[in-house]
PDB file of C-alpha atoms and ligand atoms in Angstrom:
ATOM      1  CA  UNK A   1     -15.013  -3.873   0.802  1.00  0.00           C
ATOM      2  CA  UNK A   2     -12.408  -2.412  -1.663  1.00  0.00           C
ATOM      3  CA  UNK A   3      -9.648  -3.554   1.212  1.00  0.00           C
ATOM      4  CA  UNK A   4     -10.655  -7.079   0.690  1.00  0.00           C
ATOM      5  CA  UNK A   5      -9.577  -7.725  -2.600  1.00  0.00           C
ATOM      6  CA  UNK A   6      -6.741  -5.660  -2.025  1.00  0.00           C
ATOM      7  CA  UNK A   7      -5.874  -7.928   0.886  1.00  0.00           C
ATOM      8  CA  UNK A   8      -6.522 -11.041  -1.083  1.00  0.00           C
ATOM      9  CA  UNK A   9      -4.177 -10.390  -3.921  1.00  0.00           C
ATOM     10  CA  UNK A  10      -1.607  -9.324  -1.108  1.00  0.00           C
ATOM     11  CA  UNK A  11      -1.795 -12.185   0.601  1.00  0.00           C
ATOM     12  CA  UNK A  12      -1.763 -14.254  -2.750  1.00  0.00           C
ATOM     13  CA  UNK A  13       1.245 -12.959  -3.658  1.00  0.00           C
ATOM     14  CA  UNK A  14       3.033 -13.441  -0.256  1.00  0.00           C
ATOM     15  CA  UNK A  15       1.969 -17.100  -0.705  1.00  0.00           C
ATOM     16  CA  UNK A  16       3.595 -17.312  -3.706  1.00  0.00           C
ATOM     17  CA  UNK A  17       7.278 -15.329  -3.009  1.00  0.00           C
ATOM     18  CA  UNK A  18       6.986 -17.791  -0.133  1.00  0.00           C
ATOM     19  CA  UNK A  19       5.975 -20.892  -1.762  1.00  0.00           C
ATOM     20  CA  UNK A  20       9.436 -20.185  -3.963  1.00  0.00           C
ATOM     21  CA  UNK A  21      11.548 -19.426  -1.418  1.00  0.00           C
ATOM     22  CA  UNK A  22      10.724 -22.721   0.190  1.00  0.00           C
ATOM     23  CA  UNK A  23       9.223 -20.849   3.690  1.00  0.00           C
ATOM     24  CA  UNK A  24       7.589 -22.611   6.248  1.00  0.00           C
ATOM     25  CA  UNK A  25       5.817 -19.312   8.107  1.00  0.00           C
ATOM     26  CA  UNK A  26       5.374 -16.064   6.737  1.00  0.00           C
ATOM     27  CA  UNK A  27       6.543 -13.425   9.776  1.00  0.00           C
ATOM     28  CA  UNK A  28       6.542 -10.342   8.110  1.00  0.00           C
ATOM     29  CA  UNK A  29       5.038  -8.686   4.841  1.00  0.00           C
ATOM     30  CA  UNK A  30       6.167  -5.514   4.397  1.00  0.00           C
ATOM     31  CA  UNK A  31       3.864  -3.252   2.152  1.00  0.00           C
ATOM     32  CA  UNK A  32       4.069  -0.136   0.228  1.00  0.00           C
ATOM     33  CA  UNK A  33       0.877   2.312   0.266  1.00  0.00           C
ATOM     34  CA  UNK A  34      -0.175   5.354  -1.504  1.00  0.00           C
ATOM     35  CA  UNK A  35      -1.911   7.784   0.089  1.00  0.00           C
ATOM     36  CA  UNK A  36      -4.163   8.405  -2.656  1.00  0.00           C
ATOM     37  CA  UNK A  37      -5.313   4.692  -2.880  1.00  0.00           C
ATOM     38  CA  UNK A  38      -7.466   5.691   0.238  1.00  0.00           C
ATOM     39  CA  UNK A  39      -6.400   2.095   1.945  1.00  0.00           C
ATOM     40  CA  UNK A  40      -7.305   2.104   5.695  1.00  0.00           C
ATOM     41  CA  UNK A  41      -4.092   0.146   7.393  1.00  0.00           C
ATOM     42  CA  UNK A  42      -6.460  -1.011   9.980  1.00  0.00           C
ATOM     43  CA  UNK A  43      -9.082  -2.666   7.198  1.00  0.00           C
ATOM     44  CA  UNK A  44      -5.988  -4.722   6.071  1.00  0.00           C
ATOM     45  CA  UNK A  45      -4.588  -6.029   8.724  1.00  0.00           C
ATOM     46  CA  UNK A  46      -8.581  -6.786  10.305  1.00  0.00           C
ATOM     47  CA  UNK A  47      -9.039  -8.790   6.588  1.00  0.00           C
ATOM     48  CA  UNK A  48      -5.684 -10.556   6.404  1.00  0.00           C
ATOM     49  CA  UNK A  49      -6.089 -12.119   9.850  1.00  0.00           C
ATOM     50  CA  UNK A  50      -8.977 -13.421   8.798  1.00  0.00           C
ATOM     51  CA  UNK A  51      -8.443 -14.716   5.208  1.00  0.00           C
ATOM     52  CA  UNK A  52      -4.807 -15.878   5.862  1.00  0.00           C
ATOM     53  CA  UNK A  53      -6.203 -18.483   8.760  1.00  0.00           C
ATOM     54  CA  UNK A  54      -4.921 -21.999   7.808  1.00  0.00           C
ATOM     55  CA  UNK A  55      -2.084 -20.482   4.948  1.00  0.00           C
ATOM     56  CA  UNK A  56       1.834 -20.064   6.353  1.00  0.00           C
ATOM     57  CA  UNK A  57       1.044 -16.404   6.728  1.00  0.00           C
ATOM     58  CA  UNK A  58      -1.251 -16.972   9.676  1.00  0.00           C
ATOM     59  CA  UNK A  59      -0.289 -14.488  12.356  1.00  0.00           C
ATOM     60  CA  UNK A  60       1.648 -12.053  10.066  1.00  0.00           C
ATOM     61  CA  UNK A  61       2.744  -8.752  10.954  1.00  0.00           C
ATOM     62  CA  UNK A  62       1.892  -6.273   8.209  1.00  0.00           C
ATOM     63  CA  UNK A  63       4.167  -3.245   8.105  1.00  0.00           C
ATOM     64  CA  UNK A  64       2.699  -0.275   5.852  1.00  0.00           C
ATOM     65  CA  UNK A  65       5.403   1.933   4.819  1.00  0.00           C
ATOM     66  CA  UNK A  66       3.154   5.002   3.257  1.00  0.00           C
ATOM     67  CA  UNK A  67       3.972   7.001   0.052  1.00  0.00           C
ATOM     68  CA  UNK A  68       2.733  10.435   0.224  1.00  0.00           C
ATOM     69  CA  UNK A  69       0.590  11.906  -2.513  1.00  0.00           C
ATOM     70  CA  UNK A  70       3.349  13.865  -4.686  1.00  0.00           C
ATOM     71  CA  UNK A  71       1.447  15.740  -7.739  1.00  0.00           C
ATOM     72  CA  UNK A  72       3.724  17.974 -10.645  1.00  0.00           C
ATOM     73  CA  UNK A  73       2.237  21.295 -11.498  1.00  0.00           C
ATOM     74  CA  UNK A  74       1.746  21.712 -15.213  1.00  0.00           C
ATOM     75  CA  UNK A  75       1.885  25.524 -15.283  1.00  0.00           C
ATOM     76  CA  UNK A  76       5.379  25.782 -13.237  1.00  0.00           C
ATOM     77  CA  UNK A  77       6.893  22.704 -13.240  1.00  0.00           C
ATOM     78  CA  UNK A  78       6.625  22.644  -9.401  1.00  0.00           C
ATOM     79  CA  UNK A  79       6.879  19.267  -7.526  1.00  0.00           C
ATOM     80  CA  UNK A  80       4.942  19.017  -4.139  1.00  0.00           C
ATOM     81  CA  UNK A  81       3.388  16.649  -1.310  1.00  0.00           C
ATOM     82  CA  UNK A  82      -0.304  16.792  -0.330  1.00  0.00           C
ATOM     83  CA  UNK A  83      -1.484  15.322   2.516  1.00  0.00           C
ATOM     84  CA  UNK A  84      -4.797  16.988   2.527  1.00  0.00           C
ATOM     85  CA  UNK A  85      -7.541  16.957  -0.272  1.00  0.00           C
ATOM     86  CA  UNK A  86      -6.203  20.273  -1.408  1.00  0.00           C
ATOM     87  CA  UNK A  87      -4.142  19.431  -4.355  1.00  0.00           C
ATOM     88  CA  UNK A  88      -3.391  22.943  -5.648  1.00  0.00           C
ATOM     89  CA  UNK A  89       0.146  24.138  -6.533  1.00  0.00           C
ATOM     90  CA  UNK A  90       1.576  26.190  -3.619  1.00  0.00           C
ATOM     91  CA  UNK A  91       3.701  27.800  -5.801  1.00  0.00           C
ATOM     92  CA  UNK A  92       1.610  29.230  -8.161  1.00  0.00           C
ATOM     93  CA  UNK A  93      -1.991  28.145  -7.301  1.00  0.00           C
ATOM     94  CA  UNK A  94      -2.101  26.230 -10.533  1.00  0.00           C
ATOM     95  CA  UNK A  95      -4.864  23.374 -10.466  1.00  0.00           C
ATOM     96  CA  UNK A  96      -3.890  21.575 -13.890  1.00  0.00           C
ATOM     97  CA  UNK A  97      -1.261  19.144 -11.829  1.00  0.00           C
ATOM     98  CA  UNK A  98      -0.548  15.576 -12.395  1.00  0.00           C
ATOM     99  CA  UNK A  99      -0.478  12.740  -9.743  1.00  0.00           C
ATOM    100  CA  UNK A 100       3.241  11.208  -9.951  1.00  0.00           C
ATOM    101  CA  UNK A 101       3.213   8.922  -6.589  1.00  0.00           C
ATOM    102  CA  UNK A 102       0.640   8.110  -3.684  1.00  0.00           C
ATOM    103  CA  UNK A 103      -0.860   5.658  -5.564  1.00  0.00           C
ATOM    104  CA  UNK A 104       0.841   2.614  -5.081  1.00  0.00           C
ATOM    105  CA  UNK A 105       0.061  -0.581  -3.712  1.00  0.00           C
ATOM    106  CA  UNK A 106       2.370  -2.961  -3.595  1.00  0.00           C
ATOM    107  CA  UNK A 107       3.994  -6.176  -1.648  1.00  0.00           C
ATOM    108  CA  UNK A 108       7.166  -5.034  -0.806  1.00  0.00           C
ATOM    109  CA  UNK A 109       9.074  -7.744   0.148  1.00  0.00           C
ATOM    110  CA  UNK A 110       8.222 -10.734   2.988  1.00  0.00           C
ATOM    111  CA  UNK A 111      10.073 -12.054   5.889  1.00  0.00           C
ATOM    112  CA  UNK A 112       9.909 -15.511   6.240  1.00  0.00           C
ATOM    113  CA  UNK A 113      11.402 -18.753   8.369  1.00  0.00           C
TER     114      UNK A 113
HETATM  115 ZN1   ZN B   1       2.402  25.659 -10.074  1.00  0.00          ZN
END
């Protein structure tokens, strides 16, 4: 169920960027997704059609662009990608690293008419 909130305050804020900019459909709502926020694209998009029936972002097309998980190793300094659930530095094998993107979770930007 953790997608549905996530959808909801999506959705919420697309109403609102289009609410300002005076909109009359929502077409597009472009999103930006962490990796490590484990958010299925698929559980989205099934959630927002339902929940935004009857708002100006009925019939939205979500576009996910997806951040990979990027972690800094503490003991060399390296900076890496992990797409896997190994998170150890490949340079040195060091396991004291520190997430520094894949977890975002954001609203973009929106296309609207
Ligand atoms: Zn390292």
């Amino acid at each position: 169920m953790h997608e549905l909130s996530v959808t909801q305050g999506m959705l919420e804020i697309a109403l609102k960027h289009a609410q300002q900019a005076g909109a009359q459909r929502i077409t597009h709502i472009n999103l930006v997704i962490g990796d490590l926020s484990s958010i299925v694209d698929d559980s989205v998009q099934f959630y927002f059609d339902i929940i935004s029936q009857d708002t100006i972002a009925e019939g939205a097309q979500l576009v996910f662009q997806r951040v990979p998980a990027t972690f800094r190793c503490w003991d060399c300094g390296n900076i890496y990608t992990s797409r896997g659930h190994d998170f150890t530095c490949p340079q040195c094998g060091g396991m004291k690293v520190e997430v520094i993107a894949g977890n975002e979770l954001r609203v973009e930007s929106i296309e609207v008419e």
